Amino acid sequence: MDKPFEPACVFSERANQLTSSAIREILKVTERPEVISFAGGLPSPAGFPVEVVRAAFDRVLSTNGRAALQYGPTEGYAPLREWVAQDLNRQGAGGVTPDQVLIVSGSQQALDLLGKVLIDRGSKVLVEDPTYLGALQSFSLYQPRFVPVATDDGGLLPEALTPELAEGGRFLYALPNFQNPTGRTLNLARRQALVQQAARLGLPLVEDDPYGELRYAGEPQPGLLALGGQCGATVIRLGSFSKVLAPGLRLGYIAAPRAIIDKLVQAKQATDLHTPTLTQMAVHDIIKEGFLARHLPAVREIYRAQGNAMLDAVQREFPAQANWTRPEGGMFLWVTLPAHIDSQQLLGQAIAQNVAFVPGAPFYAGTPSRNTLRLSFATVPEDKIRAGIAVLGQLIKQQA
């Protein structure tokens, strides 16, 4: 028998520490059509404006095709950067200029670029506890020392950001709106306290806000970028068009002080030169005259209906010993089970009955709470939400 092919190369230390995403591994199982999957954090395809996107690409190619197919500036398509700056100022940021905006290939690239320019081996990076798994994976490539910041049902606790905890920190990474994985939202008082404390400590804040436009309950809150400008905090804001248009476009942005943007531009030049010009021009064509204001109410209604269906089902099917978040927007519920239940073991039992979710442990940078799990309702029809939650509820009751 022939020996398996062995590559004649030595992997770097960085490559050897790479691991697969826990979520991506679960999604391989959920490709089976009979599986009801609450695992993926994917936007609902029902909200993708397919014909609008098709028409925009057609217009750009027919009116300015040669420019759209050419190399472009690393910073991004100027009219799109102008639109982002104006939108942030409309939301209260005040004074953001286009040269403080970098267009990136999805906000996941933004995380990688920030890791490249802000993290050295052993650097202290503060994160919510729990936090977005994709950020932990991206930052981990640069071998930081993660320091969890305590949270409760209201999200990150500003008082937990002590001088001792923040000393030497490169930045604090936070998702203030409908956080992934918990669905929690920071209230105004906590936002104000957080940016004020960060300003006092000289600690930059990375505000990741991919879900902010998906609010379907409660009152909108000002962003950390807007609040930071009032007290002198350094805030680096990440945004994405994945949740408001379509993730396949792979388009996001970073807004930050000019000195940070300049360094990020240099890192991006070494990564991919620039984000695709054609995509940037088409997205600007779509949004430049107010399309999102007309489009997003229908998208929010999709998430509101499916989120409420899941909340109703969980209330009906889960035992009294379980607790869960009640998000005002976004895609996720976070469930805390009785302490003796390991959600990883529960996952195996659920998959055997064709239901999938994400165990909570991978979302922790420190000691994980193994009795937690994340449920996404974004891509699951209401009838399947009810059926899948009934299966999970029965499994949990058997162990409660």
mmCIF file of C-alpha atoms in Angstrom:
data_model
loop_
_atom_site.group_PDB
_atom_site.id
_atom_site.type_symbol
_atom_site.label_atom_id
_atom_site.label_comp_id
_atom_site.label_asym_id
_atom_site.label_seq_id
_atom_site.Cartn_x
_atom_site.Cartn_y
_atom_site.Cartn_z
ATOM 1 C CA MET A 1 0.000 0.000 0.000
ATOM 2 C CA ASP A 2 1.287 3.463 -0.883
ATOM 3 C CA LYS A 3 2.221 5.675 2.021
ATOM 4 C CA PRO A 4 0.063 8.757 2.520
ATOM 5 C CA PHE A 5 1.549 11.920 1.060
ATOM 6 C CA GLU A 6 3.641 13.817 3.592
ATOM 7 C CA PRO A 7 4.280 17.498 2.790
ATOM 8 C CA ALA A 8 7.959 18.377 2.722
ATOM 9 C CA CYS A 9 7.658 21.400 4.956
ATOM 10 C CA VAL A 10 7.893 22.403 8.585
ATOM 11 C CA PHE A 11 4.886 24.264 9.928
ATOM 12 C CA SER A 12 5.412 27.439 11.893
ATOM 13 C CA GLU A 13 4.781 27.624 15.614
ATOM 14 C CA ARG A 14 1.745 29.726 14.771
ATOM 15 C CA ALA A 15 0.380 27.122 12.354
ATOM 16 C CA ASN A 16 0.900 24.300 14.812
ATOM 17 C CA GLN A 17 -1.295 26.006 17.383
ATOM 18 C CA LEU A 18 -4.193 26.433 14.938
ATOM 19 C CA THR A 19 -7.364 24.510 15.769
ATOM 20 C CA SER A 20 -10.667 24.132 13.982
ATOM 21 C CA SER A 21 -13.648 26.178 15.104
ATOM 22 C CA ALA A 22 -15.920 24.242 17.426
ATOM 23 C CA ILE A 23 -18.875 25.714 15.570
ATOM 24 C CA ARG A 24 -17.558 24.771 12.134
ATOM 25 C CA GLU A 25 -17.053 21.199 13.286
ATOM 26 C CA ILE A 26 -20.653 21.044 14.502
ATOM 27 C CA LEU A 27 -21.893 22.536 11.230
ATOM 28 C CA LYS A 28 -20.464 19.556 9.360
ATOM 29 C CA VAL A 29 -23.009 17.412 11.213
ATOM 30 C CA THR A 30 -25.836 19.834 10.540
ATOM 31 C CA GLU A 31 -25.451 19.512 6.776
ATOM 32 C CA ARG A 32 -27.749 16.503 7.036
ATOM 33 C CA PRO A 33 -31.222 17.738 6.026
ATOM 34 C CA GLU A 34 -32.952 15.968 8.915
ATOM 35 C CA VAL A 35 -30.956 17.905 11.549
ATOM 36 C CA ILE A 36 -32.604 20.922 13.202
ATOM 37 C CA SER A 37 -29.640 23.202 13.765
ATOM 38 C CA PHE A 38 -29.523 25.965 16.343
ATOM 39 C CA ALA A 39 -25.727 25.963 15.973
ATOM 40 C CA GLY A 40 -24.810 28.346 13.176
ATOM 41 C CA GLY A 41 -24.743 32.106 13.643
ATOM 42 C CA LEU A 42 -25.841 32.612 10.055
ATOM 43 C CA PRO A 43 -28.163 35.423 8.953
ATOM 44 C CA SER A 44 -31.546 34.408 7.611
ATOM 45 C CA PRO A 45 -31.443 34.005 3.803
ATOM 46 C CA ALA A 46 -35.028 35.280 3.785
ATOM 47 C CA GLY A 47 -33.554 38.716 4.455
ATOM 48 C CA PHE A 48 -31.108 38.725 1.529
ATOM 49 C CA PRO A 49 -32.160 41.302 -1.126
ATOM 50 C CA VAL A 50 -31.085 39.107 -4.023
ATOM 51 C CA GLU A 51 -32.627 41.083 -6.858
ATOM 52 C CA VAL A 52 -31.437 44.405 -5.469
ATOM 53 C CA VAL A 53 -27.882 43.079 -5.232
ATOM 54 C CA ARG A 54 -28.046 41.604 -8.749
ATOM 55 C CA ALA A 55 -29.271 44.900 -10.187
ATOM 56 C CA ALA A 56 -26.527 46.852 -8.388
ATOM 57 C CA PHE A 57 -23.754 44.657 -9.771
ATOM 58 C CA ASP A 58 -25.291 44.992 -13.234
ATOM 59 C CA ARG A 59 -25.415 48.795 -12.966
ATOM 60 C CA VAL A 60 -21.836 49.071 -11.750
ATOM 61 C CA LEU A 61 -20.504 46.777 -14.469
ATOM 62 C CA SER A 62 -22.491 48.471 -17.218
ATOM 63 C CA THR A 63 -21.655 52.043 -16.210
ATOM 64 C CA ASN A 64 -18.190 51.796 -14.661
ATOM 65 C CA GLY A 65 -17.058 48.236 -15.298
ATOM 66 C CA ARG A 66 -13.401 48.824 -16.038
ATOM 67 C CA ALA A 67 -12.843 50.761 -12.822
ATOM 68 C CA ALA A 68 -14.820 48.178 -10.853
ATOM 69 C CA LEU A 69 -12.595 45.373 -12.138
ATOM 70 C CA GLN A 70 -9.336 47.228 -11.487
ATOM 71 C CA TYR A 71 -7.124 47.332 -8.400
ATOM 72 C CA GLY A 72 -8.218 49.940 -5.883
ATOM 73 C CA PRO A 73 -6.802 51.823 -2.899
ATOM 74 C CA THR A 74 -6.129 49.788 0.237
ATOM 75 C CA GLU A 75 -8.211 52.201 2.312
ATOM 76 C CA GLY A 76 -11.304 51.367 0.272
ATOM 77 C CA TYR A 77 -13.676 52.909 -2.252
ATOM 78 C CA ALA A 78 -13.870 56.598 -1.340
ATOM 79 C CA PRO A 79 -17.661 57.057 -1.673
ATOM 80 C CA LEU A 80 -18.263 54.015 0.558
ATOM 81 C CA ARG A 81 -15.862 55.332 3.198
ATOM 82 C CA GLU A 82 -17.681 58.654 3.038
ATOM 83 C CA TRP A 83 -21.028 56.887 3.542
ATOM 84 C CA VAL A 84 -19.713 54.960 6.573
ATOM 85 C CA ALA A 85 -18.338 58.137 8.159
ATOM 86 C CA GLN A 86 -21.620 59.972 7.629
ATOM 87 C CA ASP A 87 -23.610 57.044 9.019
ATOM 88 C CA LEU A 88 -21.481 56.893 12.168
ATOM 89 C CA ASN A 89 -21.879 60.635 12.641
ATOM 90 C CA ARG A 90 -25.634 60.290 12.176
ATOM 91 C CA GLN A 91 -25.570 57.764 15.030
ATOM 92 C CA GLY A 92 -23.860 60.277 17.287
ATOM 93 C CA ALA A 93 -20.141 59.659 16.762
ATOM 94 C CA GLY A 94 -19.563 63.205 15.601
ATOM 95 C CA GLY A 95 -16.523 64.232 13.600
ATOM 96 C CA VAL A 96 -15.630 60.892 11.994
ATOM 97 C CA THR A 97 -13.948 61.586 8.657
ATOM 98 C CA PRO A 98 -13.486 59.217 5.695
ATOM 99 C CA ASP A 99 -9.751 58.975 6.363
ATOM 100 C CA GLN A 100 -10.637 57.390 9.716
ATOM 101 C CA VAL A 101 -12.414 54.518 7.930
ATOM 102 C CA LEU A 102 -10.846 51.393 6.445
ATOM 103 C CA ILE A 103 -12.957 49.025 4.339
ATOM 104 C CA VAL A 104 -12.141 45.371 5.044
ATOM 105 C CA SER A 105 -13.127 41.944 3.747
ATOM 106 C CA GLY A 106 -15.647 41.272 6.486
ATOM 107 C CA SER A 107 -15.234 42.206 10.135
ATOM 108 C CA GLN A 108 -13.398 38.924 10.710
ATOM 109 C CA GLN A 109 -10.535 40.414 8.701
ATOM 110 C CA ALA A 110 -10.761 43.465 10.934
ATOM 111 C CA LEU A 111 -10.084 41.254 13.959
ATOM 112 C CA ASP A 112 -7.061 39.706 12.252
ATOM 113 C CA LEU A 113 -5.619 43.086 11.270
ATOM 114 C CA LEU A 114 -6.061 44.400 14.804
ATOM 115 C CA GLY A 115 -4.238 41.345 16.098
ATOM 116 C CA LYS A 116 -1.368 42.012 13.715
ATOM 117 C CA VAL A 117 -0.874 45.633 14.703
ATOM 118 C CA LEU A 118 -1.767 45.584 18.424
ATOM 119 C CA ILE A 119 -0.754 42.186 19.851
ATOM 120 C CA ASP A 120 2.683 40.811 20.640
ATOM 121 C CA ARG A 121 3.325 37.401 22.179
ATOM 122 C CA GLY A 122 2.240 37.597 25.799
ATOM 123 C CA SER A 123 0.329 40.876 25.373
ATOM 124 C CA LYS A 124 -2.591 41.281 27.730
ATOM 125 C CA VAL A 125 -5.910 41.381 25.866
ATOM 126 C CA LEU A 126 -9.100 41.869 27.865
ATOM 127 C CA VAL A 127 -12.296 40.150 26.733
ATOM 128 C CA GLU A 128 -15.819 39.708 28.034
ATOM 129 C CA ASP A 129 -16.487 36.423 29.788
ATOM 130 C CA PRO A 130 -17.854 34.752 27.638
ATOM 131 C CA THR A 131 -17.061 36.371 24.290
ATOM 132 C CA TYR A 132 -17.198 35.837 20.528
ATOM 133 C CA LEU A 133 -15.377 32.634 19.592
ATOM 134 C CA GLY A 134 -14.192 34.040 16.247
ATOM 135 C CA ALA A 135 -12.374 36.852 18.039
ATOM 136 C CA LEU A 136 -10.643 34.425 20.395
ATOM 137 C CA GLN A 137 -9.511 32.353 17.422
ATOM 138 C CA SER A 138 -8.288 35.370 15.457
ATOM 139 C CA PHE A 139 -6.407 37.004 18.321
ATOM 140 C CA SER A 140 -4.959 33.668 19.467
ATOM 141 C CA LEU A 141 -2.777 33.525 16.352
ATOM 142 C CA TYR A 142 -0.725 36.351 17.864
ATOM 143 C CA GLN A 143 -0.335 34.524 21.197
ATOM 144 C CA PRO A 144 -1.782 37.057 23.642
ATOM 145 C CA ARG A 145 -2.588 36.499 27.289
ATOM 146 C CA PHE A 146 -6.358 36.723 27.510
ATOM 147 C CA VAL A 147 -7.781 38.302 30.649
ATOM 148 C CA PRO A 148 -11.530 37.731 31.147
ATOM 149 C CA VAL A 149 -13.641 40.623 32.438
ATOM 150 C CA ALA A 150 -16.616 39.600 34.568
ATOM 151 C CA THR A 151 -20.166 39.807 33.233
ATOM 152 C CA ASP A 152 -23.663 39.232 34.571
ATOM 153 C CA ASP A 153 -27.169 39.156 33.072
ATOM 154 C CA GLY A 154 -26.693 42.773 31.982
ATOM 155 C CA GLY A 155 -23.422 42.090 30.195
ATOM 156 C CA LEU A 156 -19.947 43.401 31.015
ATOM 157 C CA LEU A 157 -19.453 44.851 34.507
ATOM 158 C CA PRO A 158 -17.621 48.202 34.209
ATOM 159 C CA GLU A 159 -16.578 48.046 37.860
ATOM 160 C CA ALA A 160 -14.708 44.815 37.083
ATOM 161 C CA LEU A 161 -12.368 46.828 34.855
ATOM 162 C CA THR A 162 -9.973 47.711 37.667
ATOM 163 C CA PRO A 163 -6.585 49.404 37.250
ATOM 164 C CA GLU A 164 -4.910 46.139 38.231
ATOM 165 C CA LEU A 165 -6.843 44.185 35.599
ATOM 166 C CA ALA A 166 -6.246 46.750 32.860
ATOM 167 C CA GLU A 167 -2.574 47.449 33.588
ATOM 168 C CA GLY A 168 -0.540 46.778 30.469
ATOM 169 C CA GLY A 169 -3.621 45.787 28.465
ATOM 170 C CA ARG A 170 -3.477 46.406 24.724
ATOM 171 C CA PHE A 171 -7.270 46.739 24.448
ATOM 172 C CA LEU A 172 -10.629 45.505 25.712
ATOM 173 C CA TYR A 173 -12.735 43.700 23.111
ATOM 174 C CA ALA A 174 -16.494 44.096 23.616
ATOM 175 C CA LEU A 175 -19.792 43.535 21.799
ATOM 176 C CA PRO A 176 -22.261 45.951 23.417
ATOM 177 C CA ASN A 177 -25.311 45.055 21.278
ATOM 178 C CA PHE A 178 -26.938 41.583 21.359
ATOM 179 C CA GLN A 179 -23.622 40.003 22.179
ATOM 180 C CA ASN A 180 -22.479 36.802 20.537
ATOM 181 C CA PRO A 181 -22.899 34.351 22.268
ATOM 182 C CA THR A 182 -25.219 35.624 25.018
ATOM 183 C CA GLY A 183 -27.558 38.052 23.250
ATOM 184 C CA ARG A 184 -27.019 40.552 26.094
ATOM 185 C CA THR A 185 -27.020 44.319 25.570
ATOM 186 C CA LEU A 186 -25.193 46.870 27.709
ATOM 187 C CA ASN A 187 -27.515 49.556 29.057
ATOM 188 C CA LEU A 188 -26.681 53.241 28.816
ATOM 189 C CA ALA A 189 -25.343 53.571 32.358
ATOM 190 C CA ARG A 190 -22.898 50.708 31.852
ATOM 191 C CA ARG A 191 -21.792 52.047 28.487
ATOM 192 C CA GLN A 192 -21.055 55.436 29.991
ATOM 193 C CA ALA A 193 -19.227 53.905 32.931
ATOM 194 C CA LEU A 194 -17.205 51.642 30.623
ATOM 195 C CA VAL A 195 -15.923 54.384 28.318
ATOM 196 C CA GLN A 196 -15.188 56.688 31.242
ATOM 197 C CA GLN A 197 -13.189 53.993 33.008
ATOM 198 C CA ALA A 198 -11.360 53.099 29.799
ATOM 199 C CA ALA A 199 -10.472 56.766 29.321
ATOM 200 C CA ARG A 200 -9.146 57.031 32.883
ATOM 201 C CA LEU A 201 -7.055 53.886 32.418
ATOM 202 C CA GLY A 202 -5.821 54.755 28.931
ATOM 203 C CA LEU A 203 -7.171 51.429 27.677
ATOM 204 C CA PRO A 204 -8.409 51.311 24.057
ATOM 205 C CA LEU A 205 -11.829 49.755 23.462
ATOM 206 C CA VAL A 206 -12.575 47.599 20.430
ATOM 207 C CA GLU A 207 -16.319 47.904 19.813
ATOM 208 C CA ASP A 208 -17.540 45.080 17.583
ATOM 209 C CA ASP A 209 -21.101 45.808 16.444
ATOM 210 C CA PRO A 210 -22.254 43.422 13.700
ATOM 211 C CA TYR A 211 -25.776 43.076 15.119
ATOM 212 C CA GLY A 212 -26.627 46.644 16.138
ATOM 213 C CA GLU A 213 -29.090 47.215 13.270
ATOM 214 C CA LEU A 214 -31.037 44.067 14.188
ATOM 215 C CA ARG A 215 -32.860 45.552 17.180
ATOM 216 C CA TYR A 216 -36.517 44.492 17.376
ATOM 217 C CA ALA A 217 -37.329 45.374 21.002
ATOM 218 C CA GLY A 218 -36.311 48.012 23.521
ATOM 219 C CA GLU A 219 -34.670 51.370 22.871
ATOM 220 C CA PRO A 220 -31.534 51.934 20.751
ATOM 221 C CA GLN A 221 -28.409 52.767 22.726
ATOM 222 C CA PRO A 222 -25.543 55.045 21.670
ATOM 223 C CA GLY A 223 -22.432 53.265 20.496
ATOM 224 C CA LEU A 224 -19.207 53.199 22.467
ATOM 225 C CA LEU A 225 -17.584 55.246 19.686
ATOM 226 C CA ALA A 226 -20.126 58.032 20.205
ATOM 227 C CA LEU A 227 -19.800 57.936 23.989
ATOM 228 C CA GLY A 228 -16.033 57.651 23.867
ATOM 229 C CA GLY A 229 -15.766 60.906 21.984
ATOM 230 C CA GLN A 230 -17.399 62.684 24.917
ATOM 231 C CA CYS A 231 -14.776 61.604 27.450
ATOM 232 C CA GLY A 232 -11.613 61.104 25.426
ATOM 233 C CA ALA A 233 -11.641 57.293 25.277
ATOM 234 C CA THR A 234 -9.931 55.598 22.341
ATOM 235 C CA VAL A 235 -12.582 53.488 20.607
ATOM 236 C CA ILE A 236 -11.958 51.310 17.550
ATOM 237 C CA ARG A 237 -15.286 50.404 15.978
ATOM 238 C CA LEU A 238 -15.900 47.388 13.752
ATOM 239 C CA GLY A 239 -18.954 47.181 11.512
ATOM 240 C CA SER A 240 -20.234 44.767 8.907
ATOM 241 C CA PHE A 241 -22.622 44.611 5.969
ATOM 242 C CA SER A 242 -23.046 40.855 6.504
ATOM 243 C CA LYS A 243 -26.079 41.105 8.771
ATOM 244 C CA VAL A 244 -27.811 44.018 6.999
ATOM 245 C CA LEU A 245 -27.287 42.869 3.387
ATOM 246 C CA ALA A 246 -25.602 39.472 2.977
ATOM 247 C CA PRO A 247 -22.518 37.757 4.423
ATOM 248 C CA GLY A 248 -21.399 36.480 1.036
ATOM 249 C CA LEU A 249 -20.436 40.039 0.113
ATOM 250 C CA ARG A 250 -17.635 39.852 2.739
ATOM 251 C CA LEU A 251 -17.635 43.569 3.425
ATOM 252 C CA GLY A 252 -16.985 45.382 6.688
ATOM 253 C CA TYR A 253 -15.167 48.405 8.059
ATOM 254 C CA ILE A 254 -12.968 49.710 10.862
ATOM 255 C CA ALA A 255 -13.388 53.244 12.190
ATOM 256 C CA ALA A 256 -10.549 54.474 14.401
ATOM 257 C CA PRO A 257 -8.162 57.366 15.013
ATOM 258 C CA ARG A 258 -6.055 58.134 11.967
ATOM 259 C CA ALA A 259 -2.786 56.820 13.457
ATOM 260 C CA ILE A 260 -4.384 53.415 14.023
ATOM 261 C CA ILE A 261 -5.974 53.371 10.554
ATOM 262 C CA ASP A 262 -2.613 54.163 8.935
ATOM 263 C CA LYS A 263 -1.004 51.161 10.620
ATOM 264 C CA LEU A 264 -3.949 48.905 9.738
ATOM 265 C CA VAL A 265 -3.648 50.008 6.101
ATOM 266 C CA GLN A 266 -0.032 48.879 6.067
ATOM 267 C CA ALA A 267 -1.037 45.497 7.515
ATOM 268 C CA LYS A 268 -3.815 45.100 4.961
ATOM 269 C CA GLN A 269 -1.469 45.928 2.090
ATOM 270 C CA ALA A 270 0.575 42.910 3.105
ATOM 271 C CA THR A 271 -2.550 40.761 3.409
ATOM 272 C CA ASP A 272 -4.721 41.284 0.329
ATOM 273 C CA LEU A 273 -3.872 44.733 -1.112
ATOM 274 C CA HIS A 274 -7.508 45.847 -0.912
ATOM 275 C CA THR A 275 -11.088 44.681 -0.529
ATOM 276 C CA PRO A 276 -12.690 43.848 -3.921
ATOM 277 C CA THR A 277 -13.520 47.066 -5.755
ATOM 278 C CA LEU A 278 -16.534 45.621 -7.565
ATOM 279 C CA THR A 279 -18.188 44.570 -4.309
ATOM 280 C CA GLN A 280 -17.529 47.927 -2.668
ATOM 281 C CA MET A 281 -18.965 49.841 -5.603
ATOM 282 C CA ALA A 282 -22.055 47.614 -5.780
ATOM 283 C CA VAL A 283 -22.761 47.916 -2.050
ATOM 284 C CA HIS A 284 -22.398 51.679 -2.209
ATOM 285 C CA ASP A 285 -24.783 51.720 -5.168
ATOM 286 C CA ILE A 286 -27.321 49.836 -3.040
ATOM 287 C CA ILE A 287 -27.113 51.879 0.151
ATOM 288 C CA LYS A 288 -26.316 55.399 -1.039
ATOM 289 C CA GLU A 289 -29.941 56.542 -1.305
ATOM 290 C CA GLY A 290 -31.426 55.069 1.872
ATOM 291 C CA PHE A 291 -32.096 51.453 0.916
ATOM 292 C CA LEU A 292 -31.206 50.104 4.367
ATOM 293 C CA ALA A 293 -33.849 52.229 6.071
ATOM 294 C CA ARG A 294 -36.460 50.650 3.796
ATOM 295 C CA HIS A 295 -35.031 47.136 3.919
ATOM 296 C CA LEU A 296 -34.146 46.575 7.567
ATOM 297 C CA PRO A 297 -37.659 46.682 9.104
ATOM 298 C CA ALA A 298 -38.547 43.468 7.245
ATOM 299 C CA VAL A 299 -35.272 41.835 8.319
ATOM 300 C CA ARG A 300 -35.886 42.788 11.940
ATOM 301 C CA GLU A 301 -39.354 41.286 11.759
ATOM 302 C CA ILE A 302 -37.880 37.938 10.677
ATOM 303 C CA TYR A 303 -35.654 37.837 13.748
ATOM 304 C CA ARG A 304 -38.351 39.154 16.073
ATOM 305 C CA ALA A 305 -40.797 36.432 15.026
ATOM 306 C CA GLN A 306 -38.288 33.596 15.188
ATOM 307 C CA GLY A 307 -36.740 34.852 18.416
ATOM 308 C CA ASN A 308 -40.140 35.057 20.077
ATOM 309 C CA ALA A 309 -40.981 31.571 18.823
ATOM 310 C CA MET A 310 -37.825 30.241 20.488
ATOM 311 C CA LEU A 311 -38.458 32.118 23.724
ATOM 312 C CA ASP A 312 -42.009 30.770 23.870
ATOM 313 C CA ALA A 313 -40.789 27.236 23.182
ATOM 314 C CA VAL A 314 -38.009 27.403 25.774
ATOM 315 C CA GLN A 315 -40.431 28.752 28.374
ATOM 316 C CA ARG A 316 -42.780 25.865 27.657
ATOM 317 C CA GLU A 317 -40.269 23.013 27.311
ATOM 318 C CA PHE A 318 -37.258 23.710 29.539
ATOM 319 C CA PRO A 319 -37.275 22.871 33.255
ATOM 320 C CA ALA A 320 -37.524 25.568 35.906
ATOM 321 C CA GLN A 321 -33.882 24.998 36.902
ATOM 322 C CA ALA A 322 -32.680 26.389 33.546
ATOM 323 C CA ASN A 323 -32.191 30.094 32.841
ATOM 324 C CA TRP A 324 -31.870 31.941 29.539
ATOM 325 C CA THR A 325 -31.380 35.417 28.133
ATOM 326 C CA ARG A 326 -34.152 37.438 26.506
ATOM 327 C CA PRO A 327 -32.413 39.423 23.765
ATOM 328 C CA GLU A 328 -33.724 42.693 22.349
ATOM 329 C CA GLY A 329 -32.153 41.958 18.982
ATOM 330 C CA GLY A 330 -29.640 39.810 17.159
ATOM 331 C CA MET A 331 -29.731 36.040 16.716
ATOM 332 C CA PHE A 332 -28.908 34.260 19.961
ATOM 333 C CA LEU A 333 -30.202 32.918 23.247
ATOM 334 C CA TRP A 334 -27.772 31.864 25.977
ATOM 335 C CA VAL A 335 -28.938 29.073 28.230
ATOM 336 C CA THR A 336 -27.551 28.208 31.657
ATOM 337 C CA LEU A 337 -28.424 24.687 32.799
ATOM 338 C CA PRO A 338 -28.177 23.142 36.275
ATOM 339 C CA ALA A 339 -24.501 23.046 37.277
ATOM 340 C CA HIS A 340 -24.145 19.265 36.967
ATOM 341 C CA ILE A 341 -25.144 19.144 33.279
ATOM 342 C CA ASP A 342 -22.276 19.239 30.759
ATOM 343 C CA SER A 343 -23.573 20.770 27.532
ATOM 344 C CA GLN A 344 -20.902 18.981 25.476
ATOM 345 C CA GLN A 345 -22.326 15.634 26.561
ATOM 346 C CA LEU A 346 -25.827 16.969 26.000
ATOM 347 C CA LEU A 347 -24.845 17.868 22.429
ATOM 348 C CA GLY A 348 -24.010 14.243 21.632
ATOM 349 C CA GLN A 349 -27.408 13.143 22.909
ATOM 350 C CA ALA A 350 -29.151 15.898 20.957
ATOM 351 C CA ILE A 351 -27.369 15.128 17.683
ATOM 352 C CA ALA A 352 -28.479 11.507 18.071
ATOM 353 C CA GLN A 353 -32.013 12.923 17.906
ATOM 354 C CA ASN A 354 -31.194 15.275 15.014
ATOM 355 C CA VAL A 355 -30.900 18.526 16.974
ATOM 356 C CA ALA A 356 -27.728 20.622 17.211
ATOM 357 C CA PHE A 357 -26.532 23.623 19.249
ATOM 358 C CA VAL A 358 -23.186 25.058 20.374
ATOM 359 C CA PRO A 359 -21.864 24.170 23.846
ATOM 360 C CA GLY A 360 -20.829 27.214 25.842
ATOM 361 C CA ALA A 361 -17.301 26.230 26.859
ATOM 362 C CA PRO A 362 -15.470 27.412 23.662
ATOM 363 C CA PHE A 363 -16.703 30.982 24.219
ATOM 364 C CA TYR A 364 -14.683 31.394 27.430
ATOM 365 C CA ALA A 365 -11.105 32.670 27.450
ATOM 366 C CA GLY A 366 -10.736 31.593 31.078
ATOM 367 C CA THR A 367 -12.422 28.867 33.099
ATOM 368 C CA PRO A 368 -15.474 27.755 31.115
ATOM 369 C CA SER A 369 -18.977 27.262 32.441
ATOM 370 C CA ARG A 370 -19.708 23.836 30.995
ATOM 371 C CA ASN A 371 -23.396 24.016 31.830
ATOM 372 C CA THR A 372 -24.032 26.715 29.220
ATOM 373 C CA LEU A 373 -25.033 26.632 25.551
ATOM 374 C CA ARG A 374 -25.850 28.964 22.671
ATOM 375 C CA LEU A 375 -28.999 28.681 20.578
ATOM 376 C CA SER A 376 -29.406 30.541 17.279
ATOM 377 C CA PHE A 377 -32.895 31.003 15.883
ATOM 378 C CA ALA A 378 -31.988 33.013 12.785
ATOM 379 C CA THR A 379 -32.221 30.320 10.098
ATOM 380 C CA VAL A 380 -34.762 27.927 11.642
ATOM 381 C CA PRO A 381 -38.476 28.067 10.708
ATOM 382 C CA GLU A 382 -40.859 28.456 13.623
ATOM 383 C CA ASP A 383 -42.289 24.935 13.373
ATOM 384 C CA LYS A 384 -38.792 23.441 13.515
ATOM 385 C CA ILE A 385 -37.864 25.751 16.399
ATOM 386 C CA ARG A 386 -40.755 24.300 18.395
ATOM 387 C CA ALA A 387 -39.861 20.717 17.456
ATOM 388 C CA GLY A 388 -36.146 21.115 18.187
ATOM 389 C CA ILE A 389 -36.654 22.868 21.511
ATOM 390 C CA ALA A 390 -39.082 20.130 22.571
ATOM 391 C CA VAL A 391 -36.342 17.542 21.990
ATOM 392 C CA LEU A 392 -33.783 19.585 23.941
ATOM 393 C CA GLY A 393 -36.228 20.227 26.748
ATOM 394 C CA GLN A 394 -36.900 16.515 27.184
ATOM 395 C CA LEU A 395 -33.177 15.718 27.241
ATOM 396 C CA ILE A 396 -32.501 18.416 29.837
ATOM 397 C CA LYS A 397 -35.404 17.296 32.032
ATOM 398 C CA GLN A 398 -34.008 13.778 32.057
ATOM 399 C CA GLN A 399 -30.829 15.139 33.685
ATOM 400 C CA ALA A 400 -32.183 18.024 35.760
#
